[in-house]
Backbone as a chain_set.jsonl record, in Angstrom:
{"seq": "XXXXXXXXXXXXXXXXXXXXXXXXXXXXXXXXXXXXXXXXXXXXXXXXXXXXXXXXXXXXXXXXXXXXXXXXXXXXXXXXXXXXXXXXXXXXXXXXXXXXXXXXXXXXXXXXXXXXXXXXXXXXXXXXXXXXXXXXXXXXXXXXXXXXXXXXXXXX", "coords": {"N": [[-2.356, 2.073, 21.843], [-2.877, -0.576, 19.339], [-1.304, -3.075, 16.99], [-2.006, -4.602, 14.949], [-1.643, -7.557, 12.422], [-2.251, -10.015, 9.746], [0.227, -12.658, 9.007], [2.882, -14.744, 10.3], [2.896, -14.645, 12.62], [0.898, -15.002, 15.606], [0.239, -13.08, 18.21], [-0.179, -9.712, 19.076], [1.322, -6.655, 18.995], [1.642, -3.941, 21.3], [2.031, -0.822, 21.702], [4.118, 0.854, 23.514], [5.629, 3.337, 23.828], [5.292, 6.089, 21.93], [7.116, 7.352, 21.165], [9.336, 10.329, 19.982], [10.79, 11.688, 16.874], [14.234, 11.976, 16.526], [14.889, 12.483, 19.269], [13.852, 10.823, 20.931], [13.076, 7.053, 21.466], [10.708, 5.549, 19.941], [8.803, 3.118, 21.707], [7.925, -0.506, 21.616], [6.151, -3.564, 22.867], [5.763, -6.942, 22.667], [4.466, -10.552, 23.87], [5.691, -13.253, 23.427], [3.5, -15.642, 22.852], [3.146, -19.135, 23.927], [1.73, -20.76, 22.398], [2.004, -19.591, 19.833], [1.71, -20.581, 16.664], [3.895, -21.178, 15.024], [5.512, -22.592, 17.065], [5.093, -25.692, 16.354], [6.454, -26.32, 14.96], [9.279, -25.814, 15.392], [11.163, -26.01, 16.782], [10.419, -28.703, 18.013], [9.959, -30.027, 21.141], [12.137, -28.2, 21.899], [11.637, -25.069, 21.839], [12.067, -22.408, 20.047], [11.224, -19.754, 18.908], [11.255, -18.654, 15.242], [13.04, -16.289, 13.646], [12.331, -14.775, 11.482], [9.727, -14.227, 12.952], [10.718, -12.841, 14.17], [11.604, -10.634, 13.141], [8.867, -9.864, 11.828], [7.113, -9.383, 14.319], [8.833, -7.069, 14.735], [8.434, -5.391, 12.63], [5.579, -4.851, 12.446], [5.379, -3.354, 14.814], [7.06, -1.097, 13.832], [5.406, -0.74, 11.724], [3.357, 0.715, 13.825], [4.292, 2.45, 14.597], [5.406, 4.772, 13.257], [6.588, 7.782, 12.044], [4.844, 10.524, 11.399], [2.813, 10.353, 8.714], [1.386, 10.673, 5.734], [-1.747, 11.904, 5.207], [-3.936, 9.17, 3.923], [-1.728, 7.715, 2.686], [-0.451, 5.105, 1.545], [1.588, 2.898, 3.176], [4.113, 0.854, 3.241], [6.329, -2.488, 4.195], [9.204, -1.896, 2.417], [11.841, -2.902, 2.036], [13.778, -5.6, 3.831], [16.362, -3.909, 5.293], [18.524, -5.279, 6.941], [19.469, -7.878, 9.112], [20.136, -8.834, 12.491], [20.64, -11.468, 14.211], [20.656, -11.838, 17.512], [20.813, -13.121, 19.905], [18.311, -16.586, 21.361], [15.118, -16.701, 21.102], [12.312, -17.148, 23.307], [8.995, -19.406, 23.866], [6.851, -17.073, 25.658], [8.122, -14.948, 26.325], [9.034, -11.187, 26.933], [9.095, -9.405, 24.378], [10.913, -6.688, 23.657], [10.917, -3.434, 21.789], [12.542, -1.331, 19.965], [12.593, 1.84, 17.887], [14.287, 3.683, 15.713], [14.098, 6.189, 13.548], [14.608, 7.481, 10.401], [13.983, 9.996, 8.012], [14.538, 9.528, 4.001], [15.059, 10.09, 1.01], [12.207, 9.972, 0.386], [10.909, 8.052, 1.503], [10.672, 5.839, 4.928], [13.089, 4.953, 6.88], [14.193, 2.848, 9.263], [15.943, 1.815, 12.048], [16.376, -0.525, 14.141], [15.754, -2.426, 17.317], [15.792, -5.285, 19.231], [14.466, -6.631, 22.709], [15.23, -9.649, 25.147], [14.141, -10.472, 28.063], [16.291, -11.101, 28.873], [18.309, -9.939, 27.87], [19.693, -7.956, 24.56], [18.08, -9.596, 21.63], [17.772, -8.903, 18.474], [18.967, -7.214, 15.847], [17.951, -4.917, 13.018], [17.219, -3.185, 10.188], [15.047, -1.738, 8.623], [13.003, -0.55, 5.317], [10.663, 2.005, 4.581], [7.864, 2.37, 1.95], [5.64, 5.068, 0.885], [3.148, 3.778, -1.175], [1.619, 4.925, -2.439], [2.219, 6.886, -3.686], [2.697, 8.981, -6.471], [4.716, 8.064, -8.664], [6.668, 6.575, -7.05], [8.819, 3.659, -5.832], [6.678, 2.042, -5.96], [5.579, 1.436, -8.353], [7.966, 0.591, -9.352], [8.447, -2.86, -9.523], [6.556, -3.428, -11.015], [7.203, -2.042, -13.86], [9.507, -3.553, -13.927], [8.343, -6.173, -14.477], [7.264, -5.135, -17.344], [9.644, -4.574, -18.476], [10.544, -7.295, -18.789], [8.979, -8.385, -20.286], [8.981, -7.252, -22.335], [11.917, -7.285, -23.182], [11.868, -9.918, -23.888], [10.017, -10.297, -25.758], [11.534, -8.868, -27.549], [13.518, -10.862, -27.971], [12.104, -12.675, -29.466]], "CA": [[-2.642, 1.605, 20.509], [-2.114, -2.125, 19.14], [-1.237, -3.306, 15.819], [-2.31, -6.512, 14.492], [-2.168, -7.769, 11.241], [-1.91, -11.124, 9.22], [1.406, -12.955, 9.006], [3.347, -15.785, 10.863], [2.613, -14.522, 13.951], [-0.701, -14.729, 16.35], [0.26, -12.262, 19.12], [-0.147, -8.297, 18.928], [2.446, -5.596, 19.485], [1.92, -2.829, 21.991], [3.204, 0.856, 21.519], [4.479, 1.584, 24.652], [5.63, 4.929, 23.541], [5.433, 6.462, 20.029], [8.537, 8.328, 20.45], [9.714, 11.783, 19.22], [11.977, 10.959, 15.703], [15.932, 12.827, 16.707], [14.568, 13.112, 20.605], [13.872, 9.323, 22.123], [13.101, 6.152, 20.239], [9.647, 4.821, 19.553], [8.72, 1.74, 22.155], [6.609, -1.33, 21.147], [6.123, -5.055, 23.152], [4.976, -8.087, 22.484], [4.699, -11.079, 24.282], [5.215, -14.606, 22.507], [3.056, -17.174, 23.405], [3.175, -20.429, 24.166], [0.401, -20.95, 21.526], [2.301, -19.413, 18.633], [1.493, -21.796, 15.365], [5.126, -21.498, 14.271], [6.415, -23.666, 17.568], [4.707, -26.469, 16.339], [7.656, -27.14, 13.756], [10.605, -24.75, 15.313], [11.849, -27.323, 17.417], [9.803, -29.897, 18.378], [10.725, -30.274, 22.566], [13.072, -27.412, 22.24], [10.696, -24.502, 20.714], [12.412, -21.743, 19.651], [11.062, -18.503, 18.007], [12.003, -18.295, 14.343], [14.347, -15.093, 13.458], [11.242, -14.213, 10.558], [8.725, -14.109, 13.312], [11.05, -11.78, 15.075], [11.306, -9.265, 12.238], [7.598, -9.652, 11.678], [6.688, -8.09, 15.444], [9.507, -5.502, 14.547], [7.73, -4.591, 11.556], [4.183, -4.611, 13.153], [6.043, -2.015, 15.875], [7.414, -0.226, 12.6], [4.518, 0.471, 11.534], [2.37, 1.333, 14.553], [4.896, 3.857, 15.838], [5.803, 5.537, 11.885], [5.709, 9.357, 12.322], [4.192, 11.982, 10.288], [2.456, 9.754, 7.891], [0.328, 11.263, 5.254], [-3.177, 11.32, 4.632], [-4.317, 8.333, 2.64], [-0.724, 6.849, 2.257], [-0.386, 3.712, 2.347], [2.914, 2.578, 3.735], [4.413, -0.783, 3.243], [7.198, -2.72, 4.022], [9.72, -2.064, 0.519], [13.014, -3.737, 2.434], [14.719, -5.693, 5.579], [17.759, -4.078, 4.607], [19.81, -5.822, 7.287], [19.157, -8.499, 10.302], [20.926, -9.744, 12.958], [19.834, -11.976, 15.064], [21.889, -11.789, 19.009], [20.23, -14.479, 20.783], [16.951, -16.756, 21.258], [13.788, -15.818, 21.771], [11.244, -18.613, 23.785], [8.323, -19.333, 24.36], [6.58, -16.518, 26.687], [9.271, -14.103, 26.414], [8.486, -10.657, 26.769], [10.062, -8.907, 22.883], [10.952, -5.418, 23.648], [11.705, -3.26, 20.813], [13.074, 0.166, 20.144], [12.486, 2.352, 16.705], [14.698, 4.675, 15.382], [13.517, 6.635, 12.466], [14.719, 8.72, 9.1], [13.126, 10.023, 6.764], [15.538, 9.226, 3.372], [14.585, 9.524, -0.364], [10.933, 10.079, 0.302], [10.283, 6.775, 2.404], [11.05, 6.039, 6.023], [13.832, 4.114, 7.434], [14.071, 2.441, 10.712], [16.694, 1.064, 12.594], [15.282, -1.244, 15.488], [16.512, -3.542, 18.438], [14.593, -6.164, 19.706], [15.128, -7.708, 23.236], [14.126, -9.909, 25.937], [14.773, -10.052, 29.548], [17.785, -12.252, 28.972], [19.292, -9.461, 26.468], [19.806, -8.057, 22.708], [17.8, -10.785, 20.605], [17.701, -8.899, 17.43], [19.047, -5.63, 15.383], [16.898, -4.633, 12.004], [16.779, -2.181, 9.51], [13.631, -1.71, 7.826], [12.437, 0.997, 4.689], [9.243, 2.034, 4.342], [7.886, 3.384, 0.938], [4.495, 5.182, 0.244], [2.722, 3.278, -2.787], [0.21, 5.475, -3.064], [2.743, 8.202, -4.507], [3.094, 9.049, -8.198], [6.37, 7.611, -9.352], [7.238, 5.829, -5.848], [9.537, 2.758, -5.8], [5.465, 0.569, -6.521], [5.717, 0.762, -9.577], [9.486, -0.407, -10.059], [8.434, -4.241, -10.052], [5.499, -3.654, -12.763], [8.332, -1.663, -14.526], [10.25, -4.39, -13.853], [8.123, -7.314, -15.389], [7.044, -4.754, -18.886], [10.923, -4.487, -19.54], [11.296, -8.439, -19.113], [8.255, -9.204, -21.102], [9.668, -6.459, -23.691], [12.857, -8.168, -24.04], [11.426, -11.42, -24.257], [9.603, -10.133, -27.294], [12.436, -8.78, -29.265], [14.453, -12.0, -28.402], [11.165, -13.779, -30.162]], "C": [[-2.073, 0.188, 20.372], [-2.589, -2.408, 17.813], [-1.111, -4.68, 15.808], [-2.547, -6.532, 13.004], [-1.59, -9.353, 11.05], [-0.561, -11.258, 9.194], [2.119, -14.258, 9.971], [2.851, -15.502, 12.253], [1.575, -14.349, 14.459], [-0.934, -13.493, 17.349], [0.11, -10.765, 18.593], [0.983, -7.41, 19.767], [1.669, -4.396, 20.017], [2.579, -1.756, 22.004], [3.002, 1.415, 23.575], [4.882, 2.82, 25.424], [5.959, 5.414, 22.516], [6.684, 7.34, 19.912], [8.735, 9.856, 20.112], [10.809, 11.59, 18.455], [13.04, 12.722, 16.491], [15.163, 12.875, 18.404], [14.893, 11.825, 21.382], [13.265, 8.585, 21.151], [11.96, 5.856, 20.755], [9.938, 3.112, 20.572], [7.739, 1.031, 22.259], [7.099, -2.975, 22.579], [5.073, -5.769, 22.956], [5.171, -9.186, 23.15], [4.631, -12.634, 23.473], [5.018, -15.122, 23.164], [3.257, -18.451, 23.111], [2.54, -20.872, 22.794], [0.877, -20.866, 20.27], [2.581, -20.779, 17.817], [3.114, -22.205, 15.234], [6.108, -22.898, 15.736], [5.922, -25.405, 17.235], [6.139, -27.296, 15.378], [8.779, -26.245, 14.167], [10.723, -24.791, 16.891], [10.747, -27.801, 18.627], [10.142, -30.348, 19.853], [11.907, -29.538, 23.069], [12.804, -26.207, 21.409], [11.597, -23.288, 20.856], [11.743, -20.676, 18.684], [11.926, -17.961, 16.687], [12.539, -16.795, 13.796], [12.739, -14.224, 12.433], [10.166, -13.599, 11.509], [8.843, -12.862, 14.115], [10.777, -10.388, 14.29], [9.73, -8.894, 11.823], [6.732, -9.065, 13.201], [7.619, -7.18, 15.051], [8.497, -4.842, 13.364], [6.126, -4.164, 11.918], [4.481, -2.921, 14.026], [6.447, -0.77, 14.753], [6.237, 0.748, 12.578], [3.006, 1.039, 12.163], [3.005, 2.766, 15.099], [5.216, 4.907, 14.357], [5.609, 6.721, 12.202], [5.344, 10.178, 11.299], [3.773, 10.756, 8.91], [1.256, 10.16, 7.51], [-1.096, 11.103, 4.932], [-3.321, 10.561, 3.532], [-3.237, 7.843, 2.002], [-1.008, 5.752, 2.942], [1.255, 2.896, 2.317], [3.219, 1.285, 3.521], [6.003, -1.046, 3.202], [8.04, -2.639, 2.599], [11.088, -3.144, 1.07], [13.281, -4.197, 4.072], [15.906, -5.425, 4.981], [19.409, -4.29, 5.743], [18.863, -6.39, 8.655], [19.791, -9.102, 10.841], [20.426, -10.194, 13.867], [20.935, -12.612, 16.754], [22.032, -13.551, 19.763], [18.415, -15.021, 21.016], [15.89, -16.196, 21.594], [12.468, -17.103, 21.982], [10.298, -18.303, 23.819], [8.033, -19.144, 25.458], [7.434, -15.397, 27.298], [8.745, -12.924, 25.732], [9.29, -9.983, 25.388], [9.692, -7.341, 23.296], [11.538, -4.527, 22.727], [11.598, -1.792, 20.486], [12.86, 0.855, 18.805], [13.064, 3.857, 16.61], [14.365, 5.353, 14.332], [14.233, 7.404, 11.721], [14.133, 8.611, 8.368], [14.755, 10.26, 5.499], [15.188, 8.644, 2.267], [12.756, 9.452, -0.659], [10.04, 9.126, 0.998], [10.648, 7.133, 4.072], [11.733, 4.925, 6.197], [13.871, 3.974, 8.844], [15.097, 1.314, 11.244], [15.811, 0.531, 14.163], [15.943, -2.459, 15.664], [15.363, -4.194, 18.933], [15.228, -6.966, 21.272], [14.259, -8.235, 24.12], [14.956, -9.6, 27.308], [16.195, -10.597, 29.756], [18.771, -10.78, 28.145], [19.353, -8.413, 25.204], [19.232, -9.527, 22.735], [17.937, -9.98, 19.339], [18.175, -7.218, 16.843], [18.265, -5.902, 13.764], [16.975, -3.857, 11.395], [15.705, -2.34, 8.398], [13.278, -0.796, 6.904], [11.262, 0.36, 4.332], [8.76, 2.851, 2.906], [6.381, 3.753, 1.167], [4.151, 4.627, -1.0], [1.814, 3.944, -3.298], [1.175, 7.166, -4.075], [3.192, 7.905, -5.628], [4.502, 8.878, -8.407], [6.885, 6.824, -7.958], [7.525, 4.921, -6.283], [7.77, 1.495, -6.174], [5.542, 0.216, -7.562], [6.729, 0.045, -10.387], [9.229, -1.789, -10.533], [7.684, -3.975, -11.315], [6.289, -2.434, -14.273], [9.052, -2.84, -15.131], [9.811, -5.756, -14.764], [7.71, -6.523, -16.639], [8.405, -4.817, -19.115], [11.771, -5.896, -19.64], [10.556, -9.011, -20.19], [8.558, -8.069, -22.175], [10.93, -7.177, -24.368], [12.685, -9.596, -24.4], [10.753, -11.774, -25.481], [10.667, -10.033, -28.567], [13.312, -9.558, -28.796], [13.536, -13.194, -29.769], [11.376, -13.513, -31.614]], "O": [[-1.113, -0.24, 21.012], [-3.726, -2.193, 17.392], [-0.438, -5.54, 16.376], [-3.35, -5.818, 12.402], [-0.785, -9.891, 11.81], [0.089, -10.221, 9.326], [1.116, -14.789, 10.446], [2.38, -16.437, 12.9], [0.94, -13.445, 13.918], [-2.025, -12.925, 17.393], [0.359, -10.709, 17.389], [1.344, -7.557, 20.934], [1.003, -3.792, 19.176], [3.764, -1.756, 22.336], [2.226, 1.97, 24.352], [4.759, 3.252, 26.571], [7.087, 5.15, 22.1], [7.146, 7.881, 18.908], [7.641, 10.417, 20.041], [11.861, 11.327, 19.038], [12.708, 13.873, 16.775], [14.812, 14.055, 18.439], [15.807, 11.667, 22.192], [12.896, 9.107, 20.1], [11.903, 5.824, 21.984], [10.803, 2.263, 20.355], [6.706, 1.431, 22.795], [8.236, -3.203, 22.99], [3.875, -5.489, 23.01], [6.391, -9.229, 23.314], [3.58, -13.054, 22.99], [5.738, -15.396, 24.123], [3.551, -18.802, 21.969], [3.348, -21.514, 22.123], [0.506, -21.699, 19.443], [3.327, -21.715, 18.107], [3.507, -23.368, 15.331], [6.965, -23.741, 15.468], [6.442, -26.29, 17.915], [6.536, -28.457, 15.278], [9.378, -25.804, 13.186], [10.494, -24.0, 17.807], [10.442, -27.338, 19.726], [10.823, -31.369, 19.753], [12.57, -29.805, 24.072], [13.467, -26.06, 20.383], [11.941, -23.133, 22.027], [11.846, -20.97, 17.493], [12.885, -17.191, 16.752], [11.457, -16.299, 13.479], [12.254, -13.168, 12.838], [9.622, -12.565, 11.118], [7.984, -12.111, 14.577], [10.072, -9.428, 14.602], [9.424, -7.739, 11.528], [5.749, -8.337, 13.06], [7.047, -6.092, 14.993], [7.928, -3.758, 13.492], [5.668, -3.081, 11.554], [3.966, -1.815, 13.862], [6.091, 0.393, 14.947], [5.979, 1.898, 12.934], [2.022, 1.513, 11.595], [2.524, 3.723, 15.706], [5.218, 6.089, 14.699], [4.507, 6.986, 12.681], [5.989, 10.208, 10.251], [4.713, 10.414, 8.194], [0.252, 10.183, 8.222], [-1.497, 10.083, 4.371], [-3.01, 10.924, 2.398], [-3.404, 7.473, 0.84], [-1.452, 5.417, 4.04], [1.796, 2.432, 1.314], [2.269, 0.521, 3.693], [6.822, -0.361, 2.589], [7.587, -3.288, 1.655], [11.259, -4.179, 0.424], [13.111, -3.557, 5.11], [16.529, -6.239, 4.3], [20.567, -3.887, 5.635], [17.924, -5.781, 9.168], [20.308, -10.049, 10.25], [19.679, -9.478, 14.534], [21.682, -13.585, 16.854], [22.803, -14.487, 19.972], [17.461, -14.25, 20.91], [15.794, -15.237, 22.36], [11.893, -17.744, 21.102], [10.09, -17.09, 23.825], [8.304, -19.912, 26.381], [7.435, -15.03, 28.474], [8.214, -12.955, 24.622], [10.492, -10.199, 25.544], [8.562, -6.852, 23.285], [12.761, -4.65, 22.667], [10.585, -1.148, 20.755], [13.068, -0.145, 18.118], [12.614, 4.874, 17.138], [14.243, 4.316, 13.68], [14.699, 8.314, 12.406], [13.656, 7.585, 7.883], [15.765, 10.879, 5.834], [14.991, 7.442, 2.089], [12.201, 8.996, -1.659], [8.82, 9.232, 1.118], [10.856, 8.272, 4.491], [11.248, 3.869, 5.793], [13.599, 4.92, 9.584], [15.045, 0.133, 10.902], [14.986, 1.067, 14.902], [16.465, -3.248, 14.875], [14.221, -3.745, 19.029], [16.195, -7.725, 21.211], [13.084, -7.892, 24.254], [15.92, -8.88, 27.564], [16.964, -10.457, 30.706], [19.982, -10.918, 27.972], [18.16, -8.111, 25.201], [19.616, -10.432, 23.477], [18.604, -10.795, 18.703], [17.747, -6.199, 17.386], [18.046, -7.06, 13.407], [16.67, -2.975, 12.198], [15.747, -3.109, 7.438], [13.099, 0.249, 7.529], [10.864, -0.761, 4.013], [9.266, 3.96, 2.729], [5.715, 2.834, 1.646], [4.835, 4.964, -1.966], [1.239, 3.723, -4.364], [0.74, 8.069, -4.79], [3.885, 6.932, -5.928], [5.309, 9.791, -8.237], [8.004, 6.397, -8.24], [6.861, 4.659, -7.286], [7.885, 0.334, -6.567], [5.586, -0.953, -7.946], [6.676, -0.657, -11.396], [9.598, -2.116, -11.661], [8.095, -4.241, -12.444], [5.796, -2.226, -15.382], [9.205, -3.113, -16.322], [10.576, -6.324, -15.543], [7.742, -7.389, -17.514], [8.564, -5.224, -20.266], [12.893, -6.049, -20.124], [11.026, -9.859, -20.948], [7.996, -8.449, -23.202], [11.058, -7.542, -25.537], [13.401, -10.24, -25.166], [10.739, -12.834, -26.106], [10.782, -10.538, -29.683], [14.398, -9.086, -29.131], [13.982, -14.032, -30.553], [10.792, -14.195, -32.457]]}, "num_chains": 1, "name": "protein.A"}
């Protein structure tokens, strides 16, 4: 299987093995190319792979490897709720990356390592919410802007 979607990045992530969640971890790669848009400005004669582009193949890998995901949900990033970034990542460097999974609060969480042949480049935690479920964390923002444009009234 290979997951591609819009976003900073041109290349596609590879499921190398979808895993069994509590058994063995979910494995995805990708290879950055030479080609990628973003080295055009992320350093100029010394190109470097920006840290965003990294979490954006982790998240691609996220959510090609996700398990038990319900009919007709639709899944979406809700948080990066933590990134560290080890060491670089060049142009043509293969990104190998690992997915751990819980399920926690009705979403899915995912801890995930990213590396290359040199290493650790990257650790990650990622939650996933369904938006398609009645009362799920989607509607918090449009919650969120009726109770600013409410108080904005009775300040008027």
């Amino acid at each position: 299987m290979t997951a591609v979607a819009c976003g900073p990045v041109d290349g596609t992530v590879e499921v190398v093995d979808p895993g069994v969640p509590g058994e063995r971890p979910a494995r995805c790669v990708a290879v950055v190319g030479a080609s990628e848009k973003v080295f055009a400005g992320h350093f100029p004669g010394f190109a470097i792979f920006p840290g965003v582009c990294v979490v954006e193949y982790v998240q691609r890998g996220a959510l090609a490897t996700m398990p038990e995901r319900e009919p007709g949900g639709r899944w979406v990033l809700a948080a990066v709720e933590s990134s560290r970034f080890l060491s670089p990542v060049y142009p043509g460097d293969e990104l190998t990356s690992e997915y751990v999974w819980s399920r926690k609060d009705g979403g899915w969480r995912c801890r995930a390592s990213a590396a290359t042949g040199r290493g650790p480049a990257a650790q990650i935690r990622l939650r996933f919410e369904n938006r398609d479920v009645p009362g799920a964390a989607a509607g918090a923002g449009e919650r969120r802007d009726q109770d600013v444009r409410a108080r904005g009234a009775d300040a008027g």
